[in-house]
Amino acid sequence: MDLGGNGGGLPVNNKQRAMTPNKSRGEFPRNSRKDSDGLSESPDLEFEYSDTDKWASELSELYSYTEGPEFALNRKCFEEEFSAHGSDKKWTELDAAQHRAHAMRLLDSLEVIVREKRLKVARAILYMTQGTFAECSSEVEVQYWMRYNIFLLLDVGTFSALVELLNMEMDNSAACSSAVRKPAISLADSTDLRVLLNIMYLMVETIQQDDPADKPEWRAVRETFRAELGSPLFNNEPISVTLFGMVTKFCSGHAPHFPMKKVLLLLWKSILFTLGGFEQLQSLKVRKRQELGLPPLPEDSIRVVRSMRAASPPASASDLIEQQQKRARREHKALIKQDNLDAFNEKDPYKADDARDDEDDNDDNDNSLETETFPLERDEVMPPPIPHPPSERVSFPKGLPWAPKVREKDIESFLESSRSKFIGYTLGSDTDTVVGLPRPIHESIKTLKQHKYVSIAEIQMAKEEEYQKTPLSGGDEDVEMSATELLYQGILPSLPQYMIALLKILLAAAPTSKAKTDSINILADVLPEEMPTTVLQSMKLGVDVNRHKEIIVKAISAILLLLLKHFKLNHIYQLGPPLPLSRVSKHPTDQRVFVF
């Protein structure tokens, strides 16, 4: 995934694809293909097909340009807290014991009652998670101290304290009522929430980065933290459920000051860290097939997609019409066979011409009335061919790049239609008896069975049908309490509200030519207190707003895709209609439905 804006933007692999090559998105045009008339088609796009962009780009998306002055404020708060304890050294000059002692002091100071003091300590902790950049001389050094400080803060229990403060700020009725009464909400209304969410996002995003140079104890801390995020340890629910609650509260209008971009980014990274990305999803699929006794997958879909050509925008209507007109001009050919003309009209304009197609066209056209002359006369009439410089052509495989899959029902329906046509009777679900059928049907059945594919969903549905037939003697189903199962149980009571809230924000952030009169305000955490007064400031704010919306679209798209994939793999009925209430008490996933 590659992202625009200041090192980021819309995802280009799975989610919403950026159509224009952009250096800031990591997209560079490869060799363009050319048709027989010299018209260049859309160039290929280069991007890295992955769950996220590079670490630095993902961190940059957390901030907006209007938050720039706060970096110096965070540094000032840290230096005041650091010097208040009589230390005359820099943070990078202290040993591990002194680092831990100061981190513990900051954690204790987070429990003070005075809001201003608590915010100052939170900013000092945020400066630590930002790598104490003022004492570093290179980006590599900043990244090292970021990882060091974040693992240190996690070890002393900072994340749990931040979750408690976040819940307290969510329930702050005074701040919510003040924001509702304000005619215009700005960046200052969400200062406390933004500082807390910044720290939590930096911790989650940094810890989930698997660095080969990490210490063994850091690897153990990472796995422990992953399990804690997916478990109901924070207010008896996973952290993702808490963030979903913030989304619904924001969309309901009770808390319009919530910094929604930061909430969605933290929600996305929490789901990605606890459930796993597409690589982990493929591994889970392979493991589940082995447990169910199914044959292995014919290919790795992630690797296949990575080798495919990137989706490019189709040509405009005017370009297509001009291309057809140029192809229609056949010089030195008075008549063309009708079948060749029909083949030209039915040709797909979006498909690249192949050299073999051009040769076939030339061979067919040579059979026209005009070309029925003697060889010597043809040499005299036809002008010599004009030499063209050789153009590099990129060959792409025809058809789908992955193996075909055939269901058992497809084989049954094919046999039923063949039997009723050639014999006049049917045998139901029998797929082995081919007596009386022609030899080509035998070969077709053999080919279909070679590509027969049994999915995990079919096994799950068959088990549920058996449980419904024998609800008393079927026994209890063994449900694995994985991170996906725990998350689904947490969001099940309010699942439709969560999906509607996400789609409302997505609609407000999506670009459109029509005015959105009833749209919710998603720019509360990007607009400054004082609106710009110069043209330069207005342009800068406009860029920041567009970037803000793109990042929101990317985060929501990633959340929906991850939930869709993981819930479907966990149990197919988490994506389908609910089962009868007779099965509710036996299987906690039976009554679930994923709303889209």
Coordinates of C-alpha atoms in Angstrom, one line a residue:
M1 CA 0.0 0.0 0.0
D2 CA 1.3 3.4 -0.9
L3 CA 0.0 6.6 0.5
G4 CA -0.1 10.2 -0.7
G5 CA 0.0 13.6 1.0
N6 CA 3.0 14.3 3.2
G7 CA 4.4 10.8 2.7
G8 CA 1.0 9.3 2.5
G9 CA -2.5 9.3 1.0
L10 CA -5.0 6.8 -0.5
P11 CA -4.0 3.2 -0.5
V12 CA -3.3 1.8 -4.0
N13 CA -3.5 -2.0 -3.3
N14 CA -6.7 -3.2 -1.9
K15 CA -8.6 -0.3 -1.1
Q16 CA -9.0 2.8 -3.1
R17 CA -6.6 2.9 -6.0
A18 CA -4.7 6.0 -6.9
M19 CA -5.1 6.5 -10.7
T20 CA -2.4 9.1 -11.4
P21 CA 1.3 8.2 -11.1
N22 CA 2.6 10.4 -8.2
K23 CA 6.1 10.4 -6.8
S24 CA 4.8 11.2 -3.3
R25 CA 2.8 8.0 -3.5
G26 CA 5.7 5.9 -4.7
E27 CA 4.1 5.4 -8.2
F28 CA 6.2 5.6 -11.2
P29 CA 5.1 4.8 -14.8
R30 CA 6.6 1.7 -16.2
N31 CA 6.9 0.9 -19.9
S32 CA 3.7 2.1 -21.7
R33 CA 2.1 -0.2 -24.1
K34 CA 1.3 1.0 -27.6
D35 CA -1.3 -0.3 -30.0
S36 CA -0.9 -0.8 -33.7
D37 CA -1.7 2.9 -34.4
G38 CA 0.8 4.2 -32.1
L39 CA -1.7 5.4 -29.4
S40 CA -0.1 4.9 -26.0
E41 CA -2.4 3.3 -23.4
S42 CA -2.4 4.0 -19.7
P43 CA 1.0 3.3 -18.2
D44 CA 1.4 0.7 -15.5
L45 CA 1.8 1.9 -11.9
E46 CA 4.5 0.9 -9.6
F47 CA 3.6 0.5 -6.0
E48 CA 4.3 -1.9 -3.1
Y49 CA 1.4 -4.3 -2.5
S50 CA 1.4 -4.4 1.3
D51 CA -0.8 -3.8 4.3
T52 CA 0.8 -0.5 5.1
D53 CA 3.3 1.9 3.7
K54 CA 6.8 2.4 5.1
W55 CA 7.0 3.2 8.8
A56 CA 8.1 6.8 8.4
S57 CA 5.2 7.5 6.0
E58 CA 2.6 5.9 8.3
L59 CA 3.9 8.0 11.2
S60 CA 3.7 11.2 9.1
E61 CA 0.0 10.6 8.4
L62 CA -0.8 10.9 12.0
Y63 CA -0.1 14.7 12.1
S64 CA -1.6 17.5 10.1
Y65 CA 0.3 20.7 9.1
T66 CA -1.6 22.7 11.6
E67 CA -0.1 20.6 14.4
G68 CA 3.4 21.7 13.5
P69 CA 3.9 24.2 16.3
E70 CA 3.0 21.5 18.9
F71 CA 6.3 19.7 18.3
A72 CA 8.2 22.5 20.0
L73 CA 5.7 22.6 22.8
N74 CA 6.1 18.9 23.5
R75 CA 9.9 19.4 23.6
K76 CA 9.5 22.3 26.1
C77 CA 7.3 20.3 28.4
F78 CA 9.7 17.3 28.4
E79 CA 12.7 19.5 29.1
E80 CA 10.9 21.3 32.0
E81 CA 9.9 17.9 33.6
F82 CA 13.4 16.5 33.0
S83 CA 15.3 19.4 34.5
A84 CA 12.9 19.6 37.4
H85 CA 14.5 16.5 38.9
G86 CA 18.0 17.9 38.9
S87 CA 19.4 16.1 35.9
D88 CA 22.1 18.1 34.0
K89 CA 22.6 15.4 31.3
K90 CA 20.8 14.8 28.1
W91 CA 18.3 12.0 27.8
T92 CA 20.5 10.1 25.3
E93 CA 23.4 10.3 27.8
L94 CA 21.6 8.5 30.7
D95 CA 21.8 4.8 31.4
A96 CA 18.9 2.3 31.4
A97 CA 18.2 2.6 35.1
Q98 CA 17.9 6.4 34.9
H99 CA 15.6 6.1 31.9
R100 CA 13.3 3.8 33.7
A101 CA 13.2 6.0 36.8
H102 CA 12.2 9.1 34.9
A103 CA 9.6 7.1 32.9
M104 CA 8.1 5.9 36.2
R105 CA 8.0 9.5 37.5
L106 CA 6.2 10.7 34.4
L107 CA 3.7 7.8 34.8
D108 CA 3.0 8.8 38.4
S109 CA 2.4 12.4 37.3
L110 CA -0.3 11.4 34.9
E111 CA -2.6 10.6 37.9
V112 CA -2.7 14.2 39.1
I113 CA -6.1 15.9 39.3
V114 CA -5.1 19.3 37.7
R115 CA -5.8 19.0 34.0
E116 CA -3.1 21.5 32.9
K117 CA -0.5 19.5 34.8
R118 CA -1.7 16.2 33.4
L119 CA -1.6 17.6 29.9
K120 CA 1.9 18.9 30.4
V121 CA 3.1 15.4 31.5
A122 CA 1.3 13.8 28.6
R123 CA 3.1 16.1 26.2
A124 CA 6.4 15.1 27.8
I125 CA 5.6 11.5 27.2
L126 CA 4.6 12.3 23.6
Y127 CA 8.0 13.9 23.1
M128 CA 9.6 10.6 24.3
T129 CA 7.5 8.6 21.8
Q130 CA 8.6 11.0 19.1
G131 CA 12.2 10.0 19.7
T132 CA 13.5 13.0 21.7
F133 CA 14.3 14.4 18.2
A134 CA 16.1 17.5 19.5
E135 CA 19.0 15.4 20.8
C136 CA 19.4 13.4 17.6
S137 CA 21.4 14.2 14.5
S138 CA 19.9 11.9 11.9
E139 CA 16.6 10.2 11.1
V140 CA 18.1 6.7 11.9
E141 CA 19.0 7.9 15.4
V142 CA 15.5 9.3 15.9
Q143 CA 13.9 6.0 14.9
Y144 CA 16.2 4.1 17.3
W145 CA 15.3 6.3 20.3
M146 CA 11.6 6.1 19.3
R147 CA 11.7 2.3 19.6
Y148 CA 13.8 2.4 22.7
N149 CA 11.5 4.9 24.5
I150 CA 8.3 3.3 23.4
F151 CA 9.3 -0.2 24.6
L152 CA 10.4 1.5 27.9
L153 CA 7.1 3.2 28.3
L154 CA 5.2 0.0 27.5
D155 CA 7.3 -1.9 30.1
V156 CA 6.3 0.5 32.9
G157 CA 2.6 0.3 32.1
T158 CA 2.0 3.5 30.3
F159 CA -0.5 2.2 27.7
S160 CA -3.0 1.0 30.4
A161 CA -2.8 4.5 32.0
L162 CA -3.4 6.1 28.6
V163 CA -6.5 4.0 28.0
E164 CA -7.9 5.0 31.4
L165 CA -7.3 8.7 30.6
L166 CA -8.9 8.2 27.1
N167 CA -12.0 6.7 28.7
M168 CA -12.1 9.7 31.1
E169 CA -11.9 12.2 28.3
M170 CA -14.6 10.3 26.3
D171 CA -17.0 10.6 29.3
N172 CA -16.1 14.3 29.9
S173 CA -19.6 15.7 29.6
A174 CA -18.5 19.3 30.1
A175 CA -16.2 19.2 27.0
C176 CA -18.9 17.5 24.9
S177 CA -21.5 20.0 25.8
S178 CA -19.1 22.9 25.2
A179 CA -18.2 21.6 21.8
V180 CA -21.9 21.1 20.8
R181 CA -22.7 24.7 21.7
K182 CA -19.8 26.1 19.7
P183 CA -20.6 27.4 16.2
A184 CA -17.1 26.4 14.9
I185 CA -15.0 23.6 16.4
S186 CA -11.2 24.0 15.9
L187 CA -8.0 22.1 16.8
A188 CA -7.9 23.5 20.3
D189 CA -11.1 21.7 21.3
S190 CA -9.5 18.3 21.1
T191 CA -6.1 19.0 22.5
D192 CA -6.2 16.4 25.4
L193 CA -7.6 13.7 23.1
R194 CA -5.1 14.4 20.4
V195 CA -2.2 14.1 22.7
L196 CA -3.4 10.8 24.1
L197 CA -4.3 9.3 20.7
N198 CA -0.9 10.4 19.3
I199 CA 1.0 8.5 22.0
M200 CA -1.2 5.4 21.7
Y201 CA -0.9 5.4 17.9
L202 CA 2.9 5.8 18.0
M203 CA 3.2 3.0 20.5
V204 CA 1.0 0.6 18.5
E205 CA 2.5 1.5 15.1
T206 CA 6.1 1.2 16.4
I207 CA 5.7 -2.0 18.4
Q208 CA 4.1 -3.9 15.5
Q209 CA 7.1 -3.2 13.3
D210 CA 9.2 -6.3 13.3
D211 CA 12.8 -5.3 13.2
P212 CA 15.4 -8.1 12.9
A213 CA 17.7 -6.1 15.2
D214 CA 15.2 -6.2 18.1
K215 CA 16.3 -7.7 21.4
P216 CA 14.7 -11.1 22.4
E217 CA 12.9 -9.4 25.3
W218 CA 11.4 -6.8 22.9
R219 CA 10.0 -9.6 20.8
A220 CA 8.4 -11.2 23.8
V221 CA 6.9 -7.8 24.8
R222 CA 5.5 -7.4 21.3
E223 CA 3.6 -10.7 21.4
T224 CA 2.3 -10.0 24.9
F225 CA 1.1 -6.6 23.8
R226 CA -0.6 -8.1 20.8
A227 CA -2.5 -10.5 23.0
E228 CA -3.5 -7.7 25.4
L229 CA -4.8 -5.5 22.7
G230 CA -7.0 -8.2 21.4
S231 CA -8.3 -9.3 24.9
P232 CA -11.0 -7.7 26.9
L233 CA -8.6 -6.2 29.4
F234 CA -9.5 -2.6 29.0
N235 CA -12.9 -2.0 30.5
N236 CA -13.8 -5.6 29.9
E237 CA -13.5 -5.1 26.1
P238 CA -10.8 -4.9 23.5
I239 CA -9.3 -1.5 22.7
S240 CA -10.9 -1.7 19.2
V241 CA -14.4 -1.8 20.7
T242 CA -13.6 1.4 22.7
L243 CA -12.5 3.1 19.5
F244 CA -15.7 2.0 17.7
G245 CA -17.6 3.6 20.5
M246 CA -15.9 6.9 19.9
V247 CA -16.8 6.7 16.2
T248 CA -20.5 6.2 16.9
K249 CA -20.5 8.9 19.6
F250 CA -18.9 11.3 17.1
C251 CA -21.5 10.5 14.3
S252 CA -24.4 10.8 16.7
G253 CA -23.5 14.5 17.3
H254 CA -22.8 14.2 21.0
A255 CA -19.0 14.6 20.7
P256 CA -18.2 16.6 17.5
H257 CA -14.8 17.6 18.9
F258 CA -13.4 14.0 18.7
P259 CA -10.3 13.9 16.4
M260 CA -11.7 11.4 14.1
K261 CA -8.7 10.9 11.8
K262 CA -6.5 9.8 14.7
V263 CA -9.3 7.6 16.1
L264 CA -9.7 5.8 12.8
L265 CA -5.9 5.4 12.3
L266 CA -5.5 3.9 15.8
L267 CA -8.5 1.7 15.2
W268 CA -7.1 0.5 11.9
K269 CA -3.6 -0.3 13.3
S270 CA -5.1 -2.0 16.4
I271 CA -7.1 -4.3 14.2
L272 CA -4.2 -4.9 11.9
F273 CA -1.9 -5.7 14.8
T274 CA -4.2 -8.0 16.7
L275 CA -5.9 -9.8 13.8
G276 CA -3.0 -9.7 11.3
G277 CA -2.7 -8.5 7.8
F278 CA -3.2 -10.3 4.5
E279 CA 0.0 -12.4 4.9
Q280 CA -1.2 -13.7 8.3
L281 CA -4.7 -14.1 6.8
Q282 CA -3.3 -16.4 4.2
S283 CA -1.4 -18.4 6.8
L284 CA -4.6 -18.8 8.9
K285 CA -6.4 -20.0 5.8
V286 CA -3.8 -22.6 5.1
R287 CA -3.8 -23.8 8.8
K288 CA -7.6 -24.0 8.8
R289 CA -7.7 -26.1 5.6
Q290 CA -5.2 -28.5 7.2
E291 CA -7.3 -28.8 10.3
L292 CA -10.4 -29.6 8.3
G293 CA -8.6 -32.1 6.1
L294 CA -9.0 -30.1 2.9
P295 CA -6.4 -30.2 0.1
P296 CA -3.9 -27.3 0.1
L297 CA -4.6 -24.1 -1.8
P298 CA -3.6 -24.2 -5.5
E299 CA -1.7 -20.9 -5.1
D300 CA -0.9 -18.1 -2.8
S301 CA -3.3 -15.4 -3.8
I302 CA -1.2 -12.6 -2.2
R303 CA 1.8 -13.5 -4.4
V304 CA -0.4 -13.8 -7.5
V305 CA -1.9 -10.3 -7.0
R306 CA 1.5 -8.8 -6.4
S307 CA 2.7 -10.1 -9.8
M308 CA -0.3 -8.7 -11.6
R309 CA -0.4 -5.5 -13.6
A310 CA -1.6 -2.5 -11.6
A311 CA -5.1 -1.3 -12.4
S312 CA -4.9 1.7 -14.7
P313 CA -7.7 4.1 -15.6
P314 CA -9.4 3.4 -18.9
A315 CA -9.0 5.8 -21.8
S316 CA -11.5 8.6 -22.2
A317 CA -14.4 8.4 -24.6
S318 CA -12.9 10.8 -27.0
D319 CA -9.6 8.8 -27.2
L320 CA -11.6 5.6 -27.8
I321 CA -13.6 7.2 -30.7
E322 CA -10.4 8.6 -32.2
Q323 CA -8.7 5.3 -31.9
Q324 CA -11.6 3.5 -33.7
Q325 CA -11.6 6.1 -36.5
K326 CA -7.9 5.6 -37.1
R327 CA -8.3 1.9 -37.3
A328 CA -11.3 2.3 -39.6
R329 CA -9.2 4.1 -42.3
R330 CA -8.0 1.3 -44.6
E331 CA -6.0 2.8 -47.4
H332 CA -5.7 0.9 -50.7
K333 CA -8.6 -1.4 -49.7
A334 CA -11.9 -0.7 -51.4
L335 CA -13.9 -3.5 -49.9
I336 CA -13.6 -5.4 -46.6
K337 CA -15.3 -8.6 -45.8
Q338 CA -18.3 -8.2 -43.5
D339 CA -17.2 -10.7 -40.9
N340 CA -13.9 -8.8 -40.5
L341 CA -15.9 -5.6 -40.0
D342 CA -18.1 -7.2 -37.3
A343 CA -15.0 -8.6 -35.6
F344 CA -13.5 -5.1 -35.5
N345 CA -16.7 -3.5 -34.1
E346 CA -17.0 -6.2 -31.4
K347 CA -13.4 -5.9 -30.3
D348 CA -12.9 -4.8 -26.7
P349 CA -11.5 -1.2 -26.8
Y350 CA -9.9 -1.6 -23.3
K351 CA -7.9 -4.7 -24.3
A352 CA -4.4 -4.2 -25.6
D353 CA -3.8 -5.3 -29.2
D354 CA -1.6 -8.3 -29.6
A355 CA 0.8 -8.7 -32.5
R356 CA -0.9 -11.9 -33.5
D357 CA -4.2 -10.0 -33.9
D358 CA -2.6 -7.5 -36.2
E359 CA -1.2 -10.4 -38.3
D360 CA -4.6 -12.0 -38.5
D361 CA -6.3 -8.8 -39.6
N362 CA -3.7 -8.3 -42.4
D363 CA -4.2 -11.9 -43.6
D364 CA -8.0 -11.5 -43.6
N365 CA -7.9 -8.2 -45.5
D366 CA -5.6 -9.7 -48.1
N367 CA -8.6 -11.8 -49.2
S368 CA -10.7 -8.8 -50.2
L369 CA -11.6 -8.0 -53.8
E370 CA -9.0 -5.4 -54.2
T371 CA -6.1 -7.6 -53.3
E372 CA -7.0 -10.3 -55.8
T373 CA -4.3 -9.3 -58.3
F374 CA -1.2 -11.0 -59.5
P375 CA 1.9 -10.7 -57.4
L376 CA 3.7 -8.5 -59.9
E377 CA 0.8 -6.1 -60.1
R378 CA 0.5 -6.0 -56.3
D379 CA 4.2 -4.9 -56.1
E380 CA 3.5 -2.1 -58.6
V381 CA 0.3 -0.8 -57.0
M382 CA 1.2 -1.1 -53.3
P383 CA 3.7 1.5 -52.0
P384 CA 6.7 0.2 -50.1
P385 CA 6.1 -0.1 -46.4
I386 CA 7.2 2.9 -44.3
P387 CA 9.8 1.9 -41.7
H388 CA 8.7 2.5 -38.1
P389 CA 11.1 2.5 -35.2
P390 CA 10.7 -0.7 -33.2
S391 CA 8.6 0.0 -30.0
E392 CA 9.0 -2.1 -26.9
R393 CA 5.9 -4.2 -26.3
V394 CA 5.0 -5.7 -22.9
S395 CA 3.4 -9.1 -23.1
F396 CA 0.8 -10.0 -20.5
P397 CA -0.7 -13.5 -20.0
K398 CA -4.2 -14.1 -21.4
G399 CA -7.0 -15.0 -18.9
L400 CA -6.9 -15.2 -15.2
P401 CA -3.5 -15.5 -13.5
W402 CA -4.7 -18.0 -10.9
A403 CA -6.1 -21.5 -11.1
P404 CA -9.8 -21.9 -11.8
K405 CA -12.1 -23.3 -9.0
V406 CA -15.1 -25.4 -9.5
R407 CA -17.7 -26.1 -6.8
E408 CA -19.5 -29.4 -6.4
K409 CA -22.8 -27.7 -7.2
D410 CA -21.3 -26.6 -10.6
I411 CA -20.5 -30.2 -11.5
E412 CA -23.9 -31.4 -10.4
S413 CA -25.7 -28.8 -12.4
F414 CA -23.6 -29.5 -15.5
L415 CA -24.4 -33.2 -15.2
E416 CA -28.1 -32.6 -14.7
S417 CA -28.4 -30.5 -17.8
S418 CA -26.3 -33.0 -19.8
R419 CA -28.4 -36.0 -18.7
S420 CA -31.7 -34.3 -19.3
K421 CA -30.5 -33.3 -22.8
F422 CA -29.0 -36.5 -24.0
I423 CA -30.7 -39.2 -21.9
G424 CA -33.9 -37.6 -20.6
Y425 CA -33.6 -38.4 -16.9
T426 CA -31.7 -37.1 -13.9
L427 CA -29.8 -38.7 -11.0
G428 CA -29.8 -36.0 -8.4
S429 CA -26.5 -35.4 -6.7
D430 CA -24.7 -38.3 -8.4
T431 CA -21.5 -37.0 -10.0
D432 CA -19.9 -40.3 -10.9
T433 CA -22.4 -42.0 -13.3
V434 CA -21.7 -40.9 -16.8
V435 CA -23.2 -43.9 -18.7
G436 CA -24.9 -42.9 -21.9
L437 CA -23.3 -39.5 -22.1
P438 CA -21.1 -38.5 -25.1
R439 CA -17.4 -38.7 -25.0
P440 CA -16.9 -34.9 -24.9
I441 CA -19.1 -34.8 -21.8
H442 CA -16.8 -37.3 -20.1
E443 CA -13.8 -35.1 -20.8
S444 CA -15.6 -32.1 -19.5
I445 CA -16.5 -33.8 -16.3
K446 CA -12.9 -35.0 -15.9
T447 CA -11.7 -31.4 -16.4
L448 CA -14.2 -30.0 -13.9
K449 CA -13.2 -32.5 -11.3
Q450 CA -9.6 -31.7 -11.7
H451 CA -10.3 -28.1 -10.7
K452 CA -12.8 -29.0 -7.9
Y453 CA -12.3 -26.7 -4.9
V454 CA -13.9 -27.2 -1.5
S455 CA -13.9 -24.0 0.6
I456 CA -13.8 -23.6 4.3
A457 CA -17.2 -21.9 4.1
E458 CA -18.8 -25.0 2.6
I459 CA -17.6 -27.1 5.5
Q460 CA -18.8 -24.6 8.1
M461 CA -22.2 -24.4 6.4
A462 CA -22.5 -28.2 6.3
K463 CA -21.7 -28.4 10.0
E464 CA -24.3 -25.8 10.8
E465 CA -26.9 -27.7 8.8
E466 CA -26.1 -30.9 10.8
Y467 CA -26.4 -29.0 14.1
Q468 CA -29.8 -27.6 13.0
K469 CA -31.1 -31.1 12.1
T470 CA -30.0 -32.6 15.5
P471 CA -30.0 -29.7 18.0
L472 CA -30.2 -31.9 21.0
S473 CA -27.8 -34.8 20.1
G474 CA -25.4 -32.7 18.1
G475 CA -23.5 -31.5 21.2
D476 CA -21.8 -28.2 21.8
E477 CA -19.6 -26.8 19.0
D478 CA -16.0 -26.1 19.9
V479 CA -15.4 -22.4 19.2
E480 CA -11.8 -21.2 19.2
M481 CA -11.6 -18.0 21.2
S482 CA -9.2 -16.3 18.8
A483 CA -8.6 -12.5 18.6
T484 CA -11.2 -12.4 15.7
E485 CA -13.8 -14.2 17.8
L486 CA -13.2 -11.9 20.8
L487 CA -13.5 -8.8 18.6
Y488 CA -16.7 -10.0 17.0
Q489 CA -18.3 -10.7 20.4
G490 CA -17.3 -7.3 21.5
I491 CA -18.8 -5.4 18.6
L492 CA -21.8 -7.6 18.0
P493 CA -24.3 -5.7 20.2
S494 CA -23.8 -2.5 18.2
L495 CA -22.5 -3.8 14.9
P496 CA -25.0 -2.1 12.6
Q497 CA -24.4 1.3 14.4
Y498 CA -20.6 0.9 13.9
M499 CA -20.9 0.1 10.2
I500 CA -23.4 3.0 9.6
A501 CA -21.0 5.4 11.5
L502 CA -18.1 4.3 9.4
L503 CA -20.0 4.7 6.2
K504 CA -21.2 8.2 7.2
I505 CA -17.6 9.4 7.7
L506 CA -16.6 7.7 4.5
L507 CA -19.3 9.6 2.6
A508 CA -18.3 12.9 4.2
A509 CA -14.6 12.3 3.2
A510 CA -15.2 11.0 -0.3
P511 CA -14.7 13.5 -3.1
T512 CA -17.9 14.5 -4.9
S513 CA -19.1 17.2 -7.2
K514 CA -22.4 17.7 -5.3
A515 CA -22.7 19.8 -2.2
K516 CA -23.1 17.9 1.1
T517 CA -25.6 19.8 3.1
D518 CA -26.3 17.2 5.8
S519 CA -22.8 15.9 6.1
I520 CA -21.0 15.6 9.4
N521 CA -18.0 17.8 10.2
I522 CA -14.8 15.7 9.9
L523 CA -12.5 18.7 9.9
A524 CA -12.6 19.6 13.6
D525 CA -9.1 18.3 14.2
V526 CA -7.5 20.0 11.3
L527 CA -8.9 23.6 11.3
P528 CA -6.8 26.1 13.4
E529 CA -8.2 28.5 16.0
E530 CA -7.5 31.5 13.7
M531 CA -8.5 31.1 10.1
P532 CA -5.8 32.0 7.5
T533 CA -5.5 35.6 6.4
T534 CA -3.1 35.3 3.5
V535 CA -3.2 33.4 0.3
L536 CA -0.3 31.2 1.2
Q537 CA -1.9 30.2 4.5
S538 CA -5.2 29.4 2.7
M539 CA -3.4 27.2 0.1
K540 CA -1.6 25.4 2.9
L541 CA -4.8 24.8 4.8
G542 CA -6.5 23.6 1.6
V543 CA -3.8 21.0 1.0
D544 CA -4.0 19.9 4.6
V545 CA -7.8 19.5 4.4
N546 CA -7.6 17.3 1.2
R547 CA -4.8 15.2 2.7
H548 CA -6.9 14.9 5.9
K549 CA -9.8 13.5 3.9
E550 CA -7.7 11.1 1.9
I551 CA -6.2 9.6 5.0
I552 CA -9.7 9.1 6.5
V553 CA -10.8 7.3 3.4
K554 CA -7.8 5.1 3.5
A555 CA -8.2 4.2 7.1
I556 CA -11.9 3.3 6.8
S557 CA -11.3 1.3 3.6
A558 CA -8.6 -0.7 5.4
I559 CA -10.8 -1.3 8.5
L560 CA -13.7 -2.6 6.4
L561 CA -11.5 -4.9 4.3
L562 CA -9.7 -6.4 7.3
L563 CA -13.0 -7.0 9.2
L564 CA -14.6 -8.5 6.1
K565 CA -11.7 -10.9 5.4
H566 CA -11.1 -12.0 9.0
F567 CA -14.8 -12.4 9.9
K568 CA -15.5 -14.5 6.8
L569 CA -12.6 -16.8 7.6
N570 CA -13.6 -17.1 11.2
H571 CA -17.1 -18.2 10.4
I572 CA -19.1 -17.8 7.2
Y573 CA -22.3 -17.0 9.1
Q574 CA -20.7 -13.9 10.5
L575 CA -21.3 -12.5 6.9
G576 CA -24.7 -14.0 6.2
P577 CA -28.2 -14.1 7.6
P578 CA -28.7 -15.2 11.3
L579 CA -29.6 -18.7 12.2
P580 CA -32.7 -19.6 14.1
L581 CA -32.8 -18.8 17.8
S582 CA -32.8 -22.5 18.7
R583 CA -29.0 -22.5 17.9
V584 CA -28.2 -19.2 19.7
S585 CA -27.4 -20.8 23.0
K586 CA -25.2 -23.4 21.5
H587 CA -23.0 -21.3 19.2
P588 CA -22.1 -17.8 20.1
T589 CA -21.6 -16.9 16.4
D590 CA -24.8 -18.2 15.1
Q591 CA -26.9 -15.1 15.4
R592 CA -24.3 -12.8 14.0
V593 CA -24.6 -10.8 10.8
F594 CA -22.0 -8.5 9.3
V595 CA -23.8 -5.4 7.9
F596 CA -22.7 -3.8 4.7

